[in-house]
Short mmCIF file of C-alpha atoms in Angstrom, two decimals:
data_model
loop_
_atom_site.label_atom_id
_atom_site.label_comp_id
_atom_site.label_asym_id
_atom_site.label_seq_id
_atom_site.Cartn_x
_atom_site.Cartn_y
_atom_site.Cartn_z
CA UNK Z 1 18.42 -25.50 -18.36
CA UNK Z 2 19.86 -24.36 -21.41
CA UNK Z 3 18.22 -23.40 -25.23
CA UNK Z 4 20.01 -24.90 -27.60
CA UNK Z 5 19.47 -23.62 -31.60
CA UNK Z 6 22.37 -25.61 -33.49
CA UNK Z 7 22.89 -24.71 -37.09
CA UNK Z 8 22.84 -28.01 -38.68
CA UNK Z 9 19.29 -28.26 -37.67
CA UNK Z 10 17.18 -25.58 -36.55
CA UNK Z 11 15.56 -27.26 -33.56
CA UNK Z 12 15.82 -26.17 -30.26
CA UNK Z 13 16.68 -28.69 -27.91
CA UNK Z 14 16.71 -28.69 -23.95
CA UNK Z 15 19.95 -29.24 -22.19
CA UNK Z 16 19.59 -29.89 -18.62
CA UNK Z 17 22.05 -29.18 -16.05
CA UNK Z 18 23.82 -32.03 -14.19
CA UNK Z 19 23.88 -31.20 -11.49
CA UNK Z 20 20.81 -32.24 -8.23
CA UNK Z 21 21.68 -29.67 -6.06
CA UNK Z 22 21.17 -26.58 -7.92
CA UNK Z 23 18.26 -24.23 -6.87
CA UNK Z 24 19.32 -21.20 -9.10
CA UNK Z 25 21.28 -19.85 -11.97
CA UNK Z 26 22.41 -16.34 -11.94
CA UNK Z 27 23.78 -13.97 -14.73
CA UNK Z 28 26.06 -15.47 -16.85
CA UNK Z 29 29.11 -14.14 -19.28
CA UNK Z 30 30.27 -15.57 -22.44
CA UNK Z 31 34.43 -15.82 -22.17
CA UNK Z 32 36.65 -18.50 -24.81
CA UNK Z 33 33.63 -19.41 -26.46
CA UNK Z 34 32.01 -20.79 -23.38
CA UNK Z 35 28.87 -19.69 -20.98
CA UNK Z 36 30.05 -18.54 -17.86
CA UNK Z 37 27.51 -19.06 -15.03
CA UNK Z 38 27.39 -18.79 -11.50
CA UNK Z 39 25.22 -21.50 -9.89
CA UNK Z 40 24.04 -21.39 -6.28
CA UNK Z 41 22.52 -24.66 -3.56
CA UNK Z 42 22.48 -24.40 -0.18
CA UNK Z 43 25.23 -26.78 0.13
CA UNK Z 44 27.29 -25.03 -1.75
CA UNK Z 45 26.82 -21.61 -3.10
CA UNK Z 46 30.46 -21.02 -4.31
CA UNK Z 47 30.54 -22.44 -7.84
CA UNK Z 48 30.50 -22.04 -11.20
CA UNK Z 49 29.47 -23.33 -14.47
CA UNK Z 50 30.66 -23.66 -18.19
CA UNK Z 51 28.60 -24.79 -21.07
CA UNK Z 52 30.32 -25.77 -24.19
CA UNK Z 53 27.19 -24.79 -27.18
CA UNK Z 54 29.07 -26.39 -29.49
CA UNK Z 55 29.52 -29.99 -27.78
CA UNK Z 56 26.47 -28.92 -25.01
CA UNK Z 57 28.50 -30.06 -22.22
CA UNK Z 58 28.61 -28.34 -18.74
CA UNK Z 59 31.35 -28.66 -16.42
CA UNK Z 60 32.75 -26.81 -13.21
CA UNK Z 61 34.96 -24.08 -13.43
CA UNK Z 62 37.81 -23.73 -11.27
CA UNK Z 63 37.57 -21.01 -8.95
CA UNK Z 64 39.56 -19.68 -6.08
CA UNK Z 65 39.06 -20.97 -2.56
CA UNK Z 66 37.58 -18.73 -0.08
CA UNK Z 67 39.63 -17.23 2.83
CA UNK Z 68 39.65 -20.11 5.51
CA UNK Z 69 38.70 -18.59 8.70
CA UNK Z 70 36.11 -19.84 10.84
CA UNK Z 71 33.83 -16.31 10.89
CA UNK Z 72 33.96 -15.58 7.15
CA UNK Z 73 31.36 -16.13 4.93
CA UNK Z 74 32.01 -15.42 0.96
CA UNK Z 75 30.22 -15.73 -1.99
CA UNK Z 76 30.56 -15.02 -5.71
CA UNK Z 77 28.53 -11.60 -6.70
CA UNK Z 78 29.31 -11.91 -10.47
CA UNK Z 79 31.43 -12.56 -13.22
CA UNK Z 80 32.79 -10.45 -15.89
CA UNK Z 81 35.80 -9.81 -18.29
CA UNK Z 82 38.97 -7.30 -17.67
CA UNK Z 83 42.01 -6.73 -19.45
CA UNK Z 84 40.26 -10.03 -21.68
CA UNK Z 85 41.21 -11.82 -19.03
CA UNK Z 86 37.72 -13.72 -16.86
CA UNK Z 87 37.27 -12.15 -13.74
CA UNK Z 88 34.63 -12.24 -10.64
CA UNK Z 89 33.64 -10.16 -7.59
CA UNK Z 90 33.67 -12.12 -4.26
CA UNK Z 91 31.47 -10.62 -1.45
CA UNK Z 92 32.86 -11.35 2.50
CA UNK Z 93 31.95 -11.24 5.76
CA UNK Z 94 34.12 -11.39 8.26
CA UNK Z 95 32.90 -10.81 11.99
CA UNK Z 96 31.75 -7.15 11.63
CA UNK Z 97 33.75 -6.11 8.37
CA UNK Z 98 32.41 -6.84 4.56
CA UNK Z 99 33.14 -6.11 1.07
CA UNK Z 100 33.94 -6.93 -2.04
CA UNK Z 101 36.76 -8.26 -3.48
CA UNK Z 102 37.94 -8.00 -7.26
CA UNK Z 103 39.89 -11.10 -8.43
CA UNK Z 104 40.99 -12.04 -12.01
CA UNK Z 105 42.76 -15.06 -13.85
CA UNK Z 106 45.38 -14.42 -15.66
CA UNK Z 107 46.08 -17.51 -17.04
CA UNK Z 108 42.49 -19.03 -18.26
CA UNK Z 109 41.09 -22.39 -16.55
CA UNK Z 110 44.21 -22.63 -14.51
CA UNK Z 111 42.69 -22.50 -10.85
CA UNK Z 112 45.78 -20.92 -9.31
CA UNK Z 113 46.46 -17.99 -11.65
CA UNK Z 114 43.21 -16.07 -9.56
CA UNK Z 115 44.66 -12.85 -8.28
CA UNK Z 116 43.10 -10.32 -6.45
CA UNK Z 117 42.92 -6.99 -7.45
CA UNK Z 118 41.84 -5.12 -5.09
CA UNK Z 119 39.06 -4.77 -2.04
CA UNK Z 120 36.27 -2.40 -1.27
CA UNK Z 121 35.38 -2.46 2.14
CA UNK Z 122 31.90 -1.98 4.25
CA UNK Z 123 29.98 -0.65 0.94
CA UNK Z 124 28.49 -1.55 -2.11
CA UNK Z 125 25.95 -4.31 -0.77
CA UNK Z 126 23.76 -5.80 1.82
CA UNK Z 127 26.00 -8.15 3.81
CA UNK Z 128 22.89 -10.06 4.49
CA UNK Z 129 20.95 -9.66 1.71
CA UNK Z 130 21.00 -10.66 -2.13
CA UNK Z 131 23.69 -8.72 -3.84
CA UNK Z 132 25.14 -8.68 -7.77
CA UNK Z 133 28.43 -7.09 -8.56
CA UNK Z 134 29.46 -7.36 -12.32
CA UNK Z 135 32.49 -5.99 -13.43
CA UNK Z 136 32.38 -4.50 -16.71
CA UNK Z 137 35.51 -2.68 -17.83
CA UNK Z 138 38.80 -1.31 -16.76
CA UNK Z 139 40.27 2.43 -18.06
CA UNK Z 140 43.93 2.63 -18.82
CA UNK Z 141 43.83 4.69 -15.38
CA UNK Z 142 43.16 1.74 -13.77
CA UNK Z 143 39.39 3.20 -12.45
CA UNK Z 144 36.86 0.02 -12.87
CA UNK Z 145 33.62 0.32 -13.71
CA UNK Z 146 30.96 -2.16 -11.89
CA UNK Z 147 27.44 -3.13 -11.98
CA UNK Z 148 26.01 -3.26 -8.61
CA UNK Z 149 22.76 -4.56 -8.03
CA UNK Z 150 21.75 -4.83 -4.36
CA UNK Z 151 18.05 -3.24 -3.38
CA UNK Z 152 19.11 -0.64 -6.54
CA UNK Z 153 20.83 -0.95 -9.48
CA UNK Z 154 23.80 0.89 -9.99
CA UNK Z 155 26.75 1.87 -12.16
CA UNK Z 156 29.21 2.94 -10.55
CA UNK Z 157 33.33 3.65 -11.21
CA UNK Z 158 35.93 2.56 -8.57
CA UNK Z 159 39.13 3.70 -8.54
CA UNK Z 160 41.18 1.38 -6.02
CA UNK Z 161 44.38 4.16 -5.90
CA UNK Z 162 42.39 6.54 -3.90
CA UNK Z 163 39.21 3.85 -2.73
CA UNK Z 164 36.73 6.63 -4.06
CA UNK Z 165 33.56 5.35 -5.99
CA UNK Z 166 30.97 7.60 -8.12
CA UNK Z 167 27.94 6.74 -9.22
CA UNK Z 168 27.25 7.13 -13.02
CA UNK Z 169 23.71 5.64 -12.90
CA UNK Z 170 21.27 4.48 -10.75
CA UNK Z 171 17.87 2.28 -11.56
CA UNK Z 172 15.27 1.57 -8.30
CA UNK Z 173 13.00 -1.40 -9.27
CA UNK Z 174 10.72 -3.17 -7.05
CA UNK Z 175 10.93 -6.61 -5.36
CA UNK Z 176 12.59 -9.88 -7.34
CA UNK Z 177 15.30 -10.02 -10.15
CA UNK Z 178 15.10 -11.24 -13.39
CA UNK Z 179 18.13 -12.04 -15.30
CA UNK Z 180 18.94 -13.78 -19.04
CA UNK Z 181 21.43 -13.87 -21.29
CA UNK Z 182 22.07 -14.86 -24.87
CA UNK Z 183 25.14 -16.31 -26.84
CA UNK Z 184 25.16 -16.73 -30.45
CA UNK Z 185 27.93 -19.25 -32.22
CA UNK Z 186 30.12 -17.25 -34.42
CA UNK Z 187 32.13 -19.24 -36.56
CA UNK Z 188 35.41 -17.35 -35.57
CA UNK Z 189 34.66 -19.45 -31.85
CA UNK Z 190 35.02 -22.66 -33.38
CA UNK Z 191 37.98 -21.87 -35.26
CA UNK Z 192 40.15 -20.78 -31.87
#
């Protein structure tokens, strides 16, 4: 469910999703003047969303298929932005080996311009267990910096050259996780 304030009118409006089969929502980024969302049901827990706040439409994104092998299990840990291009962390298992792959696309909506950028292997999360990983931003020395929420919350810089990570921050919380984000309409959106 989405919050819609339009401008025209200043009422807020509910816009449901379309979609049956969806039990949860997690964090979302706005990218090309759309909501970016991933979107999670047992069937399927390898999508995302886009909602259009100025026509209130959702539709699917196109993502990259998963690896194809019959022991591998994969699933989207968060989206973010680098290099302004949209981008999203993948977490794997693969018989006894897991990790996180970095992926971005260069060319935006077009499902086969997903590249991967790079993997880190058997750390960062909970290969059984609920896990976030948000990229934030890229340095000009190629180090990323990541949001890693899995038990603990954690920022952290990678730097995939030399596979070292180092933690820049770290938040313990309790039990559950509680998510929202906002986007506001800015008039230079509608103009692009």
């Amino acid at each position: 469910m989405v919050a819609s304030l339009k401008e025209d009118d200043k009422t807020w409006r509910r816009v449901d999703l379309p979609y049956d089969d969806v039990h949860s929502v997690k964090d979302g980024i706005t990218f090309h003047g759309r909501l970016h969302c991933r979107i999670y049901s047992y069937e399927n827990p390898y999508r995302v969303i886009t909602f259009d706040p100025i026509s209130e439409n959702f539709g699917l994104f196109p993502i990259p298929e998963p690896p194809k092998h019959k022991h591998f299990n994969c699933e989207i840990g968060g989206l973010g932005v680098l290099d302004d291009c949209l981008c999203m962390s993948r977490g794997f298992i693969c018989d006894y080996d897991y990790g996180i792959e970095i992926l971005v696309m260069k060319e935006y909506g077009v499902k086969k311009s997903w590249t991967s950028l790079f993997f880190i292997k058997n750390r960062c999360f909970d290969p059984h267990g609920e896990f976030a990983v948000l990229p934030i931003t890229a340095a000009d020395n190629g180090e990323v910096a990541l949001l890693i929420n899995a038990h603990k919350t954690e920022l952290v810089v990678y730097n995939p050259k030399n596979d070292k990570m180092r933690k820049l921050f770290l938040v313990e919380y309790m039990s559950g996780c509680i998510s929202a984000f906002t986007y506001t309409l800015n008039l230079k959106d509608t103009l692009l």
